[in-house]
């Protein structure tokens, strides 16, 4: 029933920008915290950013000041604006819905998208 679908990934040069989108379907958005996670090759999945039911946001230290999470309720779409991208941002990015805003732990998030690849290289 609950579905999340990411899009917007791609390849960019260091310093570039991307905006990831996550289409949210078949659930009441206000009942969930909505987060972005990422997983690089050979690494564990880590929390990147989250927005809770009150609109409050939190970010991993590694992306503060560069990434912005937002929600468009009319479009039922979660966004992650990524600026000043670095090679270490290269990963598969996932959106997810859960009930805990922070800390962002994958096990607290029940619903997941399929992921969208972000590659940052020269």
One Martini backbone bead per residue (centre of mass of N, CA, C, O) as a GRO file, in nm:
protein
  122
    1UNK     BB    1   0.064   0.058  -0.028
    2UNK     BB    2   0.310   0.188   0.057
    3UNK     BB    3   0.488   0.436  -0.142
    4UNK     BB    4   0.824   0.488  -0.275
    5UNK     BB    5   0.981   0.723  -0.520
    6UNK     BB    6   1.271   0.778  -0.667
    7UNK     BB    7   1.447   1.071  -0.802
    8UNK     BB    8   1.734   1.254  -0.962
    9UNK     BB    9   1.965   1.111  -1.025
   10UNK     BB   10   2.331   1.119  -1.088
   11UNK     BB   11   2.590   1.293  -1.261
   12UNK     BB   12   2.850   1.491  -1.105
   13UNK     BB   13   3.038   1.743  -1.018
   14UNK     BB   14   3.214   1.894  -0.815
   15UNK     BB   15   2.986   2.141  -0.682
   16UNK     BB   16   2.731   2.040  -0.754
   17UNK     BB   17   2.379   1.966  -0.834
   18UNK     BB   18   2.088   1.810  -0.674
   19UNK     BB   19   1.745   1.678  -0.702
   20UNK     BB   20   1.557   1.490  -0.501
   21UNK     BB   21   1.283   1.259  -0.531
   22UNK     BB   22   0.971   1.162  -0.343
   23UNK     BB   23   0.708   0.966  -0.393
   24UNK     BB   24   0.402   0.964  -0.214
   25UNK     BB   25   0.199   0.674  -0.120
   26UNK     BB   26  -0.064   0.559   0.075
   27UNK     BB   27  -0.032   0.796   0.303
   28UNK     BB   28  -0.004   0.979   0.594
   29UNK     BB   29   0.226   1.213   0.634
   30UNK     BB   30   0.173   1.310   0.941
   31UNK     BB   31   0.250   1.005   1.055
   32UNK     BB   32   0.549   1.081   0.954
   33UNK     BB   33   0.873   1.037   0.901
   34UNK     BB   34   1.108   1.184   0.666
   35UNK     BB   35   1.378   1.024   0.489
   36UNK     BB   36   1.730   1.021   0.418
   37UNK     BB   37   1.942   0.786   0.265
   38UNK     BB   38   2.269   0.616   0.245
   39UNK     BB   39   2.479   0.399   0.018
   40UNK     BB   40   2.777   0.286  -0.017
   41UNK     BB   41   3.029   0.110  -0.109
   42UNK     BB   42   3.073  -0.098   0.163
   43UNK     BB   43   2.843   0.042   0.327
   44UNK     BB   44   2.640   0.167   0.548
   45UNK     BB   45   2.348   0.277   0.622
   46UNK     BB   46   2.265   0.631   0.629
   47UNK     BB   47   2.174   0.916   0.762
   48UNK     BB   48   2.088   1.249   0.635
   49UNK     BB   49   1.767   1.326   0.651
   50UNK     BB   50   1.487   1.499   0.826
   51UNK     BB   51   1.124   1.514   0.853
   52UNK     BB   52   0.870   1.601   1.046
   53UNK     BB   53   0.539   1.662   1.138
   54UNK     BB   54   0.645   1.977   1.209
   55UNK     BB   55   0.898   2.046   1.003
   56UNK     BB   56   1.142   1.937   1.121
   57UNK     BB   57   1.500   1.936   1.091
   58UNK     BB   58   1.768   1.700   1.010
   59UNK     BB   59   2.132   1.644   1.005
   60UNK     BB   60   2.407   1.543   0.898
   61UNK     BB   61   2.716   1.665   0.937
   62UNK     BB   62   2.814   1.607   0.633
   63UNK     BB   63   2.549   1.805   0.513
   64UNK     BB   64   2.558   2.059   0.643
   65UNK     BB   65   2.481   2.338   0.433
   66UNK     BB   66   2.406   2.153   0.157
   67UNK     BB   67   2.142   2.024   0.255
   68UNK     BB   68   1.778   1.994   0.172
   69UNK     BB   69   1.477   1.933   0.327
   70UNK     BB   70   1.149   1.868   0.178
   71UNK     BB   71   0.782   1.936   0.157
   72UNK     BB   72   0.515   1.861  -0.074
   73UNK     BB   73   0.189   1.816  -0.015
   74UNK     BB   74   0.046   1.856  -0.290
   75UNK     BB   75   0.261   1.636  -0.429
   76UNK     BB   76   0.373   1.417  -0.245
   77UNK     BB   77   0.683   1.538  -0.203
   78UNK     BB   78   1.013   1.462  -0.151
   79UNK     BB   79   1.316   1.645  -0.081
   80UNK     BB   80   1.672   1.675  -0.201
   81UNK     BB   81   1.892   1.925  -0.173
   82UNK     BB   82   2.210   1.928  -0.349
   83UNK     BB   83   2.504   2.090  -0.261
   84UNK     BB   84   2.826   2.086  -0.291
   85UNK     BB   85   2.937   1.835  -0.408
   86UNK     BB   86   3.094   1.529  -0.320
   87UNK     BB   87   3.246   1.234  -0.360
   88UNK     BB   88   3.135   1.126  -0.072
   89UNK     BB   89   2.825   1.137  -0.184
   90UNK     BB   90   2.848   0.878  -0.308
   91UNK     BB   91   2.535   0.705  -0.367
   92UNK     BB   92   2.262   0.549  -0.250
   93UNK     BB   93   1.937   0.686  -0.243
   94UNK     BB   94   1.689   0.699   0.021
   95UNK     BB   95   1.361   0.683   0.099
   96UNK     BB   96   1.167   0.724   0.413
   97UNK     BB   97   0.935   0.584   0.659
   98UNK     BB   98   0.861   0.686   1.000
   99UNK     BB   99   0.861   0.749   1.378
  100UNK     BB  100   1.162   0.858   1.380
  101UNK     BB  101   1.367   1.135   1.348
  102UNK     BB  102   1.589   1.115   1.597
  103UNK     BB  103   1.781   0.918   1.507
  104UNK     BB  104   1.888   0.778   1.204
  105UNK     BB  105   1.743   0.459   1.167
  106UNK     BB  106   1.667   0.206   0.965
  107UNK     BB  107   1.494   0.030   1.175
  108UNK     BB  108   1.271   0.277   1.205
  109UNK     BB  109   1.206   0.214   0.898
  110UNK     BB  110   0.947   0.077   0.700
  111UNK     BB  111   0.956   0.259   0.440
  112UNK     BB  112   1.078   0.211   0.096
  113UNK     BB  113   1.266   0.277  -0.154
  114UNK     BB  114   1.481   0.190  -0.432
  115UNK     BB  115   1.651   0.417  -0.533
  116UNK     BB  116   1.919   0.661  -0.612
  117UNK     BB  117   2.187   0.752  -0.801
  118UNK     BB  118   2.493   0.910  -0.684
  119UNK     BB  119   2.752   1.082  -0.873
  120UNK     BB  120   3.080   1.214  -0.778
  121UNK     BB  121   3.286   1.347  -1.040
  122UNK     BB  122   3.548   1.437  -1.275
   0.00000   0.00000   0.00000
